[in-house]
Amino acid sequence: MRKYLFYISCTILSACILLAATGCRSSRSFQQKPFVLVVDAGHGGNDQGAAGRRSLEKDINLKVARRVCKLIRKKCKGVEVIQTRPDDEFVTLDDRAGMANYFGADLFISIHSNSSRGWAEGTETFIHPSALGSRSERMARLIEHEYVWQGQRKSRGVKTANFAVLRNTRMPAVLTEVGFISNKQEEKFIKSKRGQKKLAHCISDAFARYRKEYP
Ligand SMILES: [Zn+2]
């Protein structure tokens, strides 16, 4: 039933995208199809992700993801931004990747917050092991670069992992960890409005550079 509803909503959404694309064509003749970006806020609903002292991962991921979408919609023309979950709801990993594949996304960005039993600090961005040297790696490096230079964050670098959303998406895909919710200082930053704004600017500016390199 959930799957059925998911595809119904996908169909409605794709009809809207098609209409939007057709609208563009009529004003700008023979315009290319829009660049489709899927932004995925990790966890949601009864899956809260990691827990900090004063915040939950799912809430931070959603707030940063929303800001990223807003900034990209404002700054980047010709980009169709789709959120896998615009609200606090549970979406399976298969549906997240499935949605990106269904819409023929050009890029998939998953946003998470990190956690560690021991002391740890900093950002890190993951790509699938098979994506080394690909556009995914380029996007991951651009994000980490912005975290350091614009966000003044400590970067733990670009890493590989066989995460389901990276494995099952058929387009360049990254999963970025915006900081450690388990670290008191870092939690304070990533749960703050100022911190979330900064992180969203880093991710959206990295995307703007990626778009210039791969129009
Ligand atoms: Zn997570």
JSON list of C-alpha atoms and ligand atoms in Angstrom, two decimals:
[
{"chain": "A", "resi": 1, "resn": "MET", "atom": "CA", "xyz": [0.00, 0.00, 0.00]},
{"chain": "A", "resi": 2, "resn": "ARG", "atom": "CA", "xyz": [2.81, 2.34, 0.98]},
{"chain": "A", "resi": 3, "resn": "LYS", "atom": "CA", "xyz": [4.61, 1.54, -2.25]},
{"chain": "A", "resi": 4, "resn": "TYR", "atom": "CA", "xyz": [1.42, 2.15, -4.24]},
{"chain": "A", "resi": 5, "resn": "LEU", "atom": "CA", "xyz": [0.89, 5.54, -2.63]},
{"chain": "A", "resi": 6, "resn": "PHE", "atom": "CA", "xyz": [4.53, 6.35, -3.23]},
{"chain": "A", "resi": 7, "resn": "TYR", "atom": "CA", "xyz": [4.26, 5.70, -6.95]},
{"chain": "A", "resi": 8, "resn": "ILE", "atom": "CA", "xyz": [0.99, 7.62, -7.22]},
{"chain": "A", "resi": 9, "resn": "SER", "atom": "CA", "xyz": [2.65, 10.64, -5.63]},
{"chain": "A", "resi": 10, "resn": "CYS", "atom": "CA", "xyz": [5.67, 10.11, -7.89]},
{"chain": "A", "resi": 11, "resn": "THR", "atom": "CA", "xyz": [3.41, 10.10, -10.94]},
{"chain": "A", "resi": 12, "resn": "ILE", "atom": "CA", "xyz": [1.69, 13.31, -9.87]},
{"chain": "A", "resi": 13, "resn": "LEU", "atom": "CA", "xyz": [5.06, 14.91, -9.15]},
{"chain": "A", "resi": 14, "resn": "SER", "atom": "CA", "xyz": [6.53, 13.81, -12.47]},
{"chain": "A", "resi": 15, "resn": "ALA", "atom": "CA", "xyz": [3.50, 15.25, -14.26]},
{"chain": "A", "resi": 16, "resn": "CYS", "atom": "CA", "xyz": [4.18, 18.55, -12.50]},
{"chain": "A", "resi": 17, "resn": "ILE", "atom": "CA", "xyz": [7.84, 18.43, -13.51]},
{"chain": "A", "resi": 18, "resn": "LEU", "atom": "CA", "xyz": [6.84, 17.67, -17.07]},
{"chain": "A", "resi": 19, "resn": "LEU", "atom": "CA", "xyz": [4.46, 20.61, -17.05]},
{"chain": "A", "resi": 20, "resn": "ALA", "atom": "CA", "xyz": [7.15, 22.84, -15.60]},
{"chain": "A", "resi": 21, "resn": "ALA", "atom": "CA", "xyz": [9.62, 21.64, -18.22]},
{"chain": "A", "resi": 22, "resn": "THR", "atom": "CA", "xyz": [7.10, 22.21, -21.01]},
{"chain": "A", "resi": 23, "resn": "GLY", "atom": "CA", "xyz": [6.45, 25.68, -19.61]},
{"chain": "A", "resi": 24, "resn": "CYS", "atom": "CA", "xyz": [10.18, 26.41, -19.85]},
{"chain": "A", "resi": 25, "resn": "ARG", "atom": "CA", "xyz": [10.29, 25.17, -23.42]},
{"chain": "A", "resi": 26, "resn": "SER", "atom": "CA", "xyz": [7.52, 27.46, -24.53]},
{"chain": "A", "resi": 27, "resn": "SER", "atom": "CA", "xyz": [9.32, 30.51, -23.18]},
{"chain": "A", "resi": 28, "resn": "ARG", "atom": "CA", "xyz": [12.86, 29.39, -24.04]},
{"chain": "A", "resi": 29, "resn": "SER", "atom": "CA", "xyz": [12.63, 27.29, -27.15]},
{"chain": "A", "resi": 30, "resn": "PHE", "atom": "CA", "xyz": [14.35, 23.89, -27.22]},
{"chain": "A", "resi": 31, "resn": "GLN", "atom": "CA", "xyz": [15.53, 24.26, -23.65]},
{"chain": "A", "resi": 32, "resn": "GLN", "atom": "CA", "xyz": [17.21, 21.15, -22.27]},
{"chain": "A", "resi": 33, "resn": "LYS", "atom": "CA", "xyz": [15.45, 19.08, -19.63]},
{"chain": "A", "resi": 34, "resn": "PRO", "atom": "CA", "xyz": [16.04, 20.54, -16.16]},
{"chain": "A", "resi": 35, "resn": "PHE", "atom": "CA", "xyz": [18.87, 19.20, -14.03]},
{"chain": "A", "resi": 36, "resn": "VAL", "atom": "CA", "xyz": [17.16, 17.00, -11.44]},
{"chain": "A", "resi": 37, "resn": "LEU", "atom": "CA", "xyz": [18.63, 17.11, -7.95]},
{"chain": "A", "resi": 38, "resn": "VAL", "atom": "CA", "xyz": [17.32, 14.83, -5.21]},
{"chain": "A", "resi": 39, "resn": "VAL", "atom": "CA", "xyz": [18.01, 16.00, -1.65]},
{"chain": "A", "resi": 40, "resn": "ASP", "atom": "CA", "xyz": [17.59, 13.30, 0.96]},
{"chain": "A", "resi": 41, "resn": "ALA", "atom": "CA", "xyz": [17.25, 14.16, 4.65]},
{"chain": "A", "resi": 42, "resn": "GLY", "atom": "CA", "xyz": [18.43, 11.03, 6.47]},
{"chain": "A", "resi": 43, "resn": "HIS", "atom": "CA", "xyz": [16.10, 9.10, 8.83]},
{"chain": "A", "resi": 44, "resn": "GLY", "atom": "CA", "xyz": [12.67, 10.52, 9.83]},
{"chain": "A", "resi": 45, "resn": "GLY", "atom": "CA", "xyz": [9.45, 9.50, 11.54]},
{"chain": "A", "resi": 46, "resn": "ASN", "atom": "CA", "xyz": [10.03, 6.64, 13.97]},
{"chain": "A", "resi": 47, "resn": "ASP", "atom": "CA", "xyz": [13.62, 6.33, 12.75]},
{"chain": "A", "resi": 48, "resn": "GLN", "atom": "CA", "xyz": [15.26, 9.15, 14.70]},
{"chain": "A", "resi": 49, "resn": "GLY", "atom": "CA", "xyz": [18.85, 8.35, 13.70]},
{"chain": "A", "resi": 50, "resn": "ALA", "atom": "CA", "xyz": [21.52, 9.24, 16.24]},
{"chain": "A", "resi": 51, "resn": "ALA", "atom": "CA", "xyz": [20.63, 11.14, 19.39]},
{"chain": "A", "resi": 52, "resn": "GLY", "atom": "CA", "xyz": [22.61, 13.99, 20.90]},
{"chain": "A", "resi": 53, "resn": "ARG", "atom": "CA", "xyz": [22.23, 15.54, 24.31]},
{"chain": "A", "resi": 54, "resn": "ARG", "atom": "CA", "xyz": [19.61, 18.01, 23.14]},
{"chain": "A", "resi": 55, "resn": "SER", "atom": "CA", "xyz": [18.70, 17.04, 19.61]},
{"chain": "A", "resi": 56, "resn": "LEU", "atom": "CA", "xyz": [17.85, 14.21, 17.26]},
{"chain": "A", "resi": 57, "resn": "GLU", "atom": "CA", "xyz": [19.66, 13.52, 14.04]},
{"chain": "A", "resi": 58, "resn": "LYS", "atom": "CA", "xyz": [16.46, 13.32, 11.96]},
{"chain": "A", "resi": 59, "resn": "ASP", "atom": "CA", "xyz": [15.53, 16.92, 12.89]},
{"chain": "A", "resi": 60, "resn": "ILE", "atom": "CA", "xyz": [18.95, 18.38, 12.09]},
{"chain": "A", "resi": 61, "resn": "ASN", "atom": "CA", "xyz": [19.11, 16.50, 8.77]},
{"chain": "A", "resi": 62, "resn": "LEU", "atom": "CA", "xyz": [15.68, 17.80, 7.78]},
{"chain": "A", "resi": 63, "resn": "LYS", "atom": "CA", "xyz": [16.40, 21.41, 8.69]},
{"chain": "A", "resi": 64, "resn": "VAL", "atom": "CA", "xyz": [19.70, 21.46, 6.80]},
{"chain": "A", "resi": 65, "resn": "ALA", "atom": "CA", "xyz": [18.12, 19.67, 3.81]},
{"chain": "A", "resi": 66, "resn": "ARG", "atom": "CA", "xyz": [15.26, 22.19, 3.68]},
{"chain": "A", "resi": 67, "resn": "ARG", "atom": "CA", "xyz": [17.71, 25.09, 3.67]},
{"chain": "A", "resi": 68, "resn": "VAL", "atom": "CA", "xyz": [19.81, 23.45, 0.95]},
{"chain": "A", "resi": 69, "resn": "CYS", "atom": "CA", "xyz": [16.72, 23.06, -1.23]},
{"chain": "A", "resi": 70, "resn": "LYS", "atom": "CA", "xyz": [15.62, 26.63, -0.62]},
{"chain": "A", "resi": 71, "resn": "LEU", "atom": "CA", "xyz": [19.05, 28.06, -1.47]},
{"chain": "A", "resi": 72, "resn": "ILE", "atom": "CA", "xyz": [19.43, 25.98, -4.64]},
{"chain": "A", "resi": 73, "resn": "ARG", "atom": "CA", "xyz": [15.92, 26.84, -5.83]},
{"chain": "A", "resi": 74, "resn": "LYS", "atom": "CA", "xyz": [16.78, 30.49, -5.34]},
{"chain": "A", "resi": 75, "resn": "LYS", "atom": "CA", "xyz": [20.32, 30.51, -6.74]},
{"chain": "A", "resi": 76, "resn": "CYS", "atom": "CA", "xyz": [20.44, 27.84, -9.45]},
{"chain": "A", "resi": 77, "resn": "LYS", "atom": "CA", "xyz": [18.32, 28.25, -12.54]},
{"chain": "A", "resi": 78, "resn": "GLY", "atom": "CA", "xyz": [17.22, 25.19, -14.50]},
{"chain": "A", "resi": 79, "resn": "VAL", "atom": "CA", "xyz": [17.40, 22.86, -11.51]},
{"chain": "A", "resi": 80, "resn": "GLU", "atom": "CA", "xyz": [14.44, 20.78, -10.36]},
{"chain": "A", "resi": 81, "resn": "VAL", "atom": "CA", "xyz": [14.91, 20.05, -6.65]},
{"chain": "A", "resi": 82, "resn": "ILE", "atom": "CA", "xyz": [13.10, 17.05, -5.18]},
{"chain": "A", "resi": 83, "resn": "GLN", "atom": "CA", "xyz": [13.10, 16.14, -1.49]},
{"chain": "A", "resi": 84, "resn": "THR", "atom": "CA", "xyz": [12.74, 12.48, -0.51]},
{"chain": "A", "resi": 85, "resn": "ARG", "atom": "CA", "xyz": [11.01, 13.61, 2.67]},
{"chain": "A", "resi": 86, "resn": "PRO", "atom": "CA", "xyz": [9.89, 17.23, 3.03]},
{"chain": "A", "resi": 87, "resn": "ASP", "atom": "CA", "xyz": [8.63, 16.50, 6.56]},
{"chain": "A", "resi": 88, "resn": "ASP", "atom": "CA", "xyz": [9.25, 14.32, 9.60]},
{"chain": "A", "resi": 89, "resn": "GLU", "atom": "CA", "xyz": [8.17, 11.05, 8.06]},
{"chain": "A", "resi": 90, "resn": "PHE", "atom": "CA", "xyz": [9.60, 7.58, 7.65]},
{"chain": "A", "resi": 91, "resn": "VAL", "atom": "CA", "xyz": [10.81, 6.68, 4.17]},
{"chain": "A", "resi": 92, "resn": "THR", "atom": "CA", "xyz": [12.57, 3.36, 3.49]},
{"chain": "A", "resi": 93, "resn": "LEU", "atom": "CA", "xyz": [16.09, 3.36, 2.06]},
{"chain": "A", "resi": 94, "resn": "ASP", "atom": "CA", "xyz": [14.76, 1.55, -1.02]},
{"chain": "A", "resi": 95, "resn": "ASP", "atom": "CA", "xyz": [12.16, 4.28, -1.61]},
{"chain": "A", "resi": 96, "resn": "ARG", "atom": "CA", "xyz": [14.77, 7.04, -1.25]},
{"chain": "A", "resi": 97, "resn": "ALA", "atom": "CA", "xyz": [16.96, 5.51, -3.94]},
{"chain": "A", "resi": 98, "resn": "GLY", "atom": "CA", "xyz": [13.88, 4.42, -5.91]},
{"chain": "A", "resi": 99, "resn": "MET", "atom": "CA", "xyz": [12.56, 7.96, -6.01]},
{"chain": "A", "resi": 100, "resn": "ALA", "atom": "CA", "xyz": [15.87, 9.29, -7.39]},
{"chain": "A", "resi": 101, "resn": "ASN", "atom": "CA", "xyz": [15.97, 6.54, -10.03]},
{"chain": "A", "resi": 102, "resn": "TYR", "atom": "CA", "xyz": [12.30, 7.03, -10.93]},
{"chain": "A", "resi": 103, "resn": "PHE", "atom": "CA", "xyz": [12.81, 10.74, -11.60]},
{"chain": "A", "resi": 104, "resn": "GLY", "atom": "CA", "xyz": [16.01, 10.15, -13.54]},
{"chain": "A", "resi": 105, "resn": "ALA", "atom": "CA", "xyz": [17.92, 12.35, -11.09]},
{"chain": "A", "resi": 106, "resn": "ASP", "atom": "CA", "xyz": [21.25, 13.82, -12.18]},
{"chain": "A", "resi": 107, "resn": "LEU", "atom": "CA", "xyz": [22.59, 13.99, -8.64]},
{"chain": "A", "resi": 108, "resn": "PHE", "atom": "CA", "xyz": [21.62, 12.61, -5.23]},
{"chain": "A", "resi": 109, "resn": "ILE", "atom": "CA", "xyz": [22.70, 14.29, -1.98]},
{"chain": "A", "resi": 110, "resn": "SER", "atom": "CA", "xyz": [21.91, 12.58, 1.31]},
{"chain": "A", "resi": 111, "resn": "ILE", "atom": "CA", "xyz": [22.31, 14.63, 4.48]},
{"chain": "A", "resi": 112, "resn": "HIS", "atom": "CA", "xyz": [23.16, 13.03, 7.83]},
{"chain": "A", "resi": 113, "resn": "SER", "atom": "CA", "xyz": [24.67, 13.83, 11.22]},
{"chain": "A", "resi": 114, "resn": "ASN", "atom": "CA", "xyz": [27.41, 11.64, 12.61]},
{"chain": "A", "resi": 115, "resn": "SER", "atom": "CA", "xyz": [27.77, 9.88, 15.94]},
{"chain": "A", "resi": 116, "resn": "SER", "atom": "CA", "xyz": [30.60, 8.15, 17.73]},
{"chain": "A", "resi": 117, "resn": "ARG", "atom": "CA", "xyz": [31.04, 6.38, 21.07]},
{"chain": "A", "resi": 118, "resn": "GLY", "atom": "CA", "xyz": [34.42, 7.99, 21.55]},
{"chain": "A", "resi": 119, "resn": "TRP", "atom": "CA", "xyz": [35.39, 11.63, 20.99]},
{"chain": "A", "resi": 120, "resn": "ALA", "atom": "CA", "xyz": [35.15, 12.62, 17.36]},
{"chain": "A", "resi": 121, "resn": "GLU", "atom": "CA", "xyz": [34.74, 15.86, 15.48]},
{"chain": "A", "resi": 122, "resn": "GLY", "atom": "CA", "xyz": [34.32, 17.08, 11.92]},
{"chain": "A", "resi": 123, "resn": "THR", "atom": "CA", "xyz": [32.53, 16.55, 8.66]},
{"chain": "A", "resi": 124, "resn": "GLU", "atom": "CA", "xyz": [32.92, 13.68, 6.22]},
{"chain": "A", "resi": 125, "resn": "THR", "atom": "CA", "xyz": [31.32, 12.85, 2.90]},
{"chain": "A", "resi": 126, "resn": "PHE", "atom": "CA", "xyz": [30.83, 9.32, 1.60]},
{"chain": "A", "resi": 127, "resn": "ILE", "atom": "CA", "xyz": [30.65, 7.89, -1.89]},
{"chain": "A", "resi": 128, "resn": "HIS", "atom": "CA", "xyz": [30.20, 4.28, -3.01]},
{"chain": "A", "resi": 129, "resn": "PRO", "atom": "CA", "xyz": [33.50, 2.36, -3.37]},
{"chain": "A", "resi": 130, "resn": "SER", "atom": "CA", "xyz": [32.79, 1.89, -7.09]},
{"chain": "A", "resi": 131, "resn": "ALA", "atom": "CA", "xyz": [32.47, 5.68, -7.54]},
{"chain": "A", "resi": 132, "resn": "LEU", "atom": "CA", "xyz": [36.10, 6.62, -6.93]},
{"chain": "A", "resi": 133, "resn": "GLY", "atom": "CA", "xyz": [37.30, 8.97, -9.66]},
{"chain": "A", "resi": 134, "resn": "SER", "atom": "CA", "xyz": [33.74, 9.70, -10.75]},
{"chain": "A", "resi": 135, "resn": "ARG", "atom": "CA", "xyz": [31.47, 12.74, -10.50]},
{"chain": "A", "resi": 136, "resn": "SER", "atom": "CA", "xyz": [30.35, 11.50, -7.09]},
{"chain": "A", "resi": 137, "resn": "GLU", "atom": "CA", "xyz": [33.89, 11.89, -5.80]},
{"chain": "A", "resi": 138, "resn": "ARG", "atom": "CA", "xyz": [34.13, 15.37, -7.32]},
{"chain": "A", "resi": 139, "resn": "MET", "atom": "CA", "xyz": [30.90, 16.45, -5.62]},
{"chain": "A", "resi": 140, "resn": "ALA", "atom": "CA", "xyz": [32.05, 14.97, -2.30]},
{"chain": "A", "resi": 141, "resn": "ARG", "atom": "CA", "xyz": [35.36, 16.87, -2.53]},
{"chain": "A", "resi": 142, "resn": "LEU", "atom": "CA", "xyz": [33.59, 20.13, -3.39]},
{"chain": "A", "resi": 143, "resn": "ILE", "atom": "CA", "xyz": [31.36, 19.76, -0.31]},
{"chain": "A", "resi": 144, "resn": "GLU", "atom": "CA", "xyz": [34.28, 19.01, 2.03]},
{"chain": "A", "resi": 145, "resn": "HIS", "atom": "CA", "xyz": [36.20, 21.94, 0.53]},
{"chain": "A", "resi": 146, "resn": "GLU", "atom": "CA", "xyz": [33.32, 24.33, 1.31]},
{"chain": "A", "resi": 147, "resn": "TYR", "atom": "CA", "xyz": [32.97, 22.96, 4.86]},
{"chain": "A", "resi": 148, "resn": "VAL", "atom": "CA", "xyz": [36.59, 23.89, 5.51]},
{"chain": "A", "resi": 149, "resn": "TRP", "atom": "CA", "xyz": [36.93, 27.23, 3.71]},
{"chain": "A", "resi": 150, "resn": "GLN", "atom": "CA", "xyz": [33.47, 28.65, 4.10]},
{"chain": "A", "resi": 151, "resn": "GLY", "atom": "CA", "xyz": [32.20, 26.83, 7.15]},
{"chain": "A", "resi": 152, "resn": "GLN", "atom": "CA", "xyz": [35.47, 26.70, 9.12]},
{"chain": "A", "resi": 153, "resn": "ARG", "atom": "CA", "xyz": [34.70, 23.09, 9.97]},
{"chain": "A", "resi": 154, "resn": "LYS", "atom": "CA", "xyz": [37.20, 20.35, 10.53]},
{"chain": "A", "resi": 155, "resn": "SER", "atom": "CA", "xyz": [37.07, 17.94, 7.57]},
{"chain": "A", "resi": 156, "resn": "ARG", "atom": "CA", "xyz": [37.65, 14.23, 7.99]},
{"chain": "A", "resi": 157, "resn": "GLY", "atom": "CA", "xyz": [37.69, 13.97, 4.20]},
{"chain": "A", "resi": 158, "resn": "VAL", "atom": "CA", "xyz": [35.99, 11.93, 1.51]},
{"chain": "A", "resi": 159, "resn": "LYS", "atom": "CA", "xyz": [35.40, 8.27, 2.36]},
{"chain": "A", "resi": 160, "resn": "THR", "atom": "CA", "xyz": [33.84, 5.24, 0.74]},
{"chain": "A", "resi": 161, "resn": "ALA", "atom": "CA", "xyz": [31.04, 3.11, 2.15]},
{"chain": "A", "resi": 162, "resn": "ASN", "atom": "CA", "xyz": [28.59, 0.58, 0.78]},
{"chain": "A", "resi": 163, "resn": "PHE", "atom": "CA", "xyz": [25.52, 2.49, 2.02]},
{"chain": "A", "resi": 164, "resn": "ALA", "atom": "CA", "xyz": [22.21, 1.41, 0.46]},
{"chain": "A", "resi": 165, "resn": "VAL", "atom": "CA", "xyz": [21.36, 4.88, -0.89]},
{"chain": "A", "resi": 166, "resn": "LEU", "atom": "CA", "xyz": [24.79, 5.10, -2.55]},
{"chain": "A", "resi": 167, "resn": "ARG", "atom": "CA", "xyz": [24.64, 1.51, -3.85]},
{"chain": "A", "resi": 168, "resn": "ASN", "atom": "CA", "xyz": [21.10, 1.63, -5.24]},
{"chain": "A", "resi": 169, "resn": "THR", "atom": "CA", "xyz": [21.08, 5.05, -6.90]},
{"chain": "A", "resi": 170, "resn": "ARG", "atom": "CA", "xyz": [21.88, 5.07, -10.62]},
{"chain": "A", "resi": 171, "resn": "MET", "atom": "CA", "xyz": [23.40, 8.57, -10.73]},
{"chain": "A", "resi": 172, "resn": "PRO", "atom": "CA", "xyz": [26.26, 10.40, -8.99]},
{"chain": "A", "resi": 173, "resn": "ALA", "atom": "CA", "xyz": [25.48, 10.19, -5.28]},
{"chain": "A", "resi": 174, "resn": "VAL", "atom": "CA", "xyz": [27.01, 11.43, -2.03]},
{"chain": "A", "resi": 175, "resn": "LEU", "atom": "CA", "xyz": [26.13, 11.08, 1.62]},
{"chain": "A", "resi": 176, "resn": "THR", "atom": "CA", "xyz": [27.42, 13.94, 3.71]},
{"chain": "A", "resi": 177, "resn": "GLU", "atom": "CA", "xyz": [27.79, 13.95, 7.51]},
{"chain": "A", "resi": 178, "resn": "VAL", "atom": "CA", "xyz": [27.52, 17.55, 8.68]},
{"chain": "A", "resi": 179, "resn": "GLY", "atom": "CA", "xyz": [29.10, 16.96, 12.09]},
{"chain": "A", "resi": 180, "resn": "PHE", "atom": "CA", "xyz": [29.01, 14.79, 15.21]},
{"chain": "A", "resi": 181, "resn": "ILE", "atom": "CA", "xyz": [25.81, 15.01, 17.23]},
{"chain": "A", "resi": 182, "resn": "SER", "atom": "CA", "xyz": [27.65, 12.98, 19.90]},
{"chain": "A", "resi": 183, "resn": "ASN", "atom": "CA", "xyz": [30.17, 15.82, 20.35]},
{"chain": "A", "resi": 184, "resn": "LYS", "atom": "CA", "xyz": [28.77, 18.46, 22.71]},
{"chain": "A", "resi": 185, "resn": "GLN", "atom": "CA", "xyz": [30.41, 21.41, 20.93]},
{"chain": "A", "resi": 186, "resn": "GLU", "atom": "CA", "xyz": [29.57, 20.20, 17.47]},
{"chain": "A", "resi": 187, "resn": "GLU", "atom": "CA", "xyz": [25.98, 19.37, 18.43]},
{"chain": "A", "resi": 188, "resn": "LYS", "atom": "CA", "xyz": [25.60, 22.95, 19.58]},
{"chain": "A", "resi": 189, "resn": "PHE", "atom": "CA", "xyz": [26.73, 24.14, 16.15]},
{"chain": "A", "resi": 190, "resn": "ILE", "atom": "CA", "xyz": [24.73, 21.75, 13.95]},
{"chain": "A", "resi": 191, "resn": "LYS", "atom": "CA", "xyz": [21.52, 22.25, 15.94]},
{"chain": "A", "resi": 192, "resn": "SER", "atom": "CA", "xyz": [21.78, 26.05, 15.83]},
{"chain": "A", "resi": 193, "resn": "LYS", "atom": "CA", "xyz": [20.10, 28.12, 13.14]},
{"chain": "A", "resi": 194, "resn": "ARG", "atom": "CA", "xyz": [23.42, 29.82, 12.41]},
{"chain": "A", "resi": 195, "resn": "GLY", "atom": "CA", "xyz": [25.19, 26.49, 12.03]},
{"chain": "A", "resi": 196, "resn": "GLN", "atom": "CA", "xyz": [22.48, 25.02, 9.83]},
{"chain": "A", "resi": 197, "resn": "LYS", "atom": "CA", "xyz": [22.52, 28.11, 7.61]},
{"chain": "A", "resi": 198, "resn": "LYS", "atom": "CA", "xyz": [26.29, 27.86, 7.24]},
{"chain": "A", "resi": 199, "resn": "LEU", "atom": "CA", "xyz": [26.20, 24.15, 6.43]},
{"chain": "A", "resi": 200, "resn": "ALA", "atom": "CA", "xyz": [23.42, 24.66, 3.88]},
{"chain": "A", "resi": 201, "resn": "HIS", "atom": "CA", "xyz": [25.44, 27.42, 2.20]},
{"chain": "A", "resi": 202, "resn": "CYS", "atom": "CA", "xyz": [28.45, 25.10, 2.02]},
{"chain": "A", "resi": 203, "resn": "ILE", "atom": "CA", "xyz": [26.43, 22.30, 0.39]},
{"chain": "A", "resi": 204, "resn": "SER", "atom": "CA", "xyz": [24.53, 24.57, -2.01]},
{"chain": "A", "resi": 205, "resn": "ASP", "atom": "CA", "xyz": [27.68, 26.44, -3.07]},
{"chain": "A", "resi": 206, "resn": "ALA", "atom": "CA", "xyz": [29.43, 23.12, -3.68]},
{"chain": "A", "resi": 207, "resn": "PHE", "atom": "CA", "xyz": [26.46, 22.14, -5.83]},
{"chain": "A", "resi": 208, "resn": "ALA", "atom": "CA", "xyz": [26.65, 25.43, -7.77]},
{"chain": "A", "resi": 209, "resn": "ARG", "atom": "CA", "xyz": [30.29, 24.68, -8.59]},
{"chain": "A", "resi": 210, "resn": "TYR", "atom": "CA", "xyz": [29.46, 21.12, -9.58]},
{"chain": "A", "resi": 211, "resn": "ARG", "atom": "CA", "xyz": [26.73, 22.43, -11.90]},
{"chain": "A", "resi": 212, "resn": "LYS", "atom": "CA", "xyz": [29.23, 24.74, -13.61]},
{"chain": "A", "resi": 213, "resn": "GLU", "atom": "CA", "xyz": [31.61, 21.85, -14.14]},
{"chain": "A", "resi": 214, "resn": "TYR", "atom": "CA", "xyz": [28.91, 19.46, -15.36]},
{"chain": "A", "resi": 215, "resn": "PRO", "atom": "CA", "xyz": [26.14, 21.59, -16.91]},
{"chain": "B", "resi": 1, "resn": "ZN", "atom": "ZN", "xyz": [22.30, 9.07, 9.78]}
]
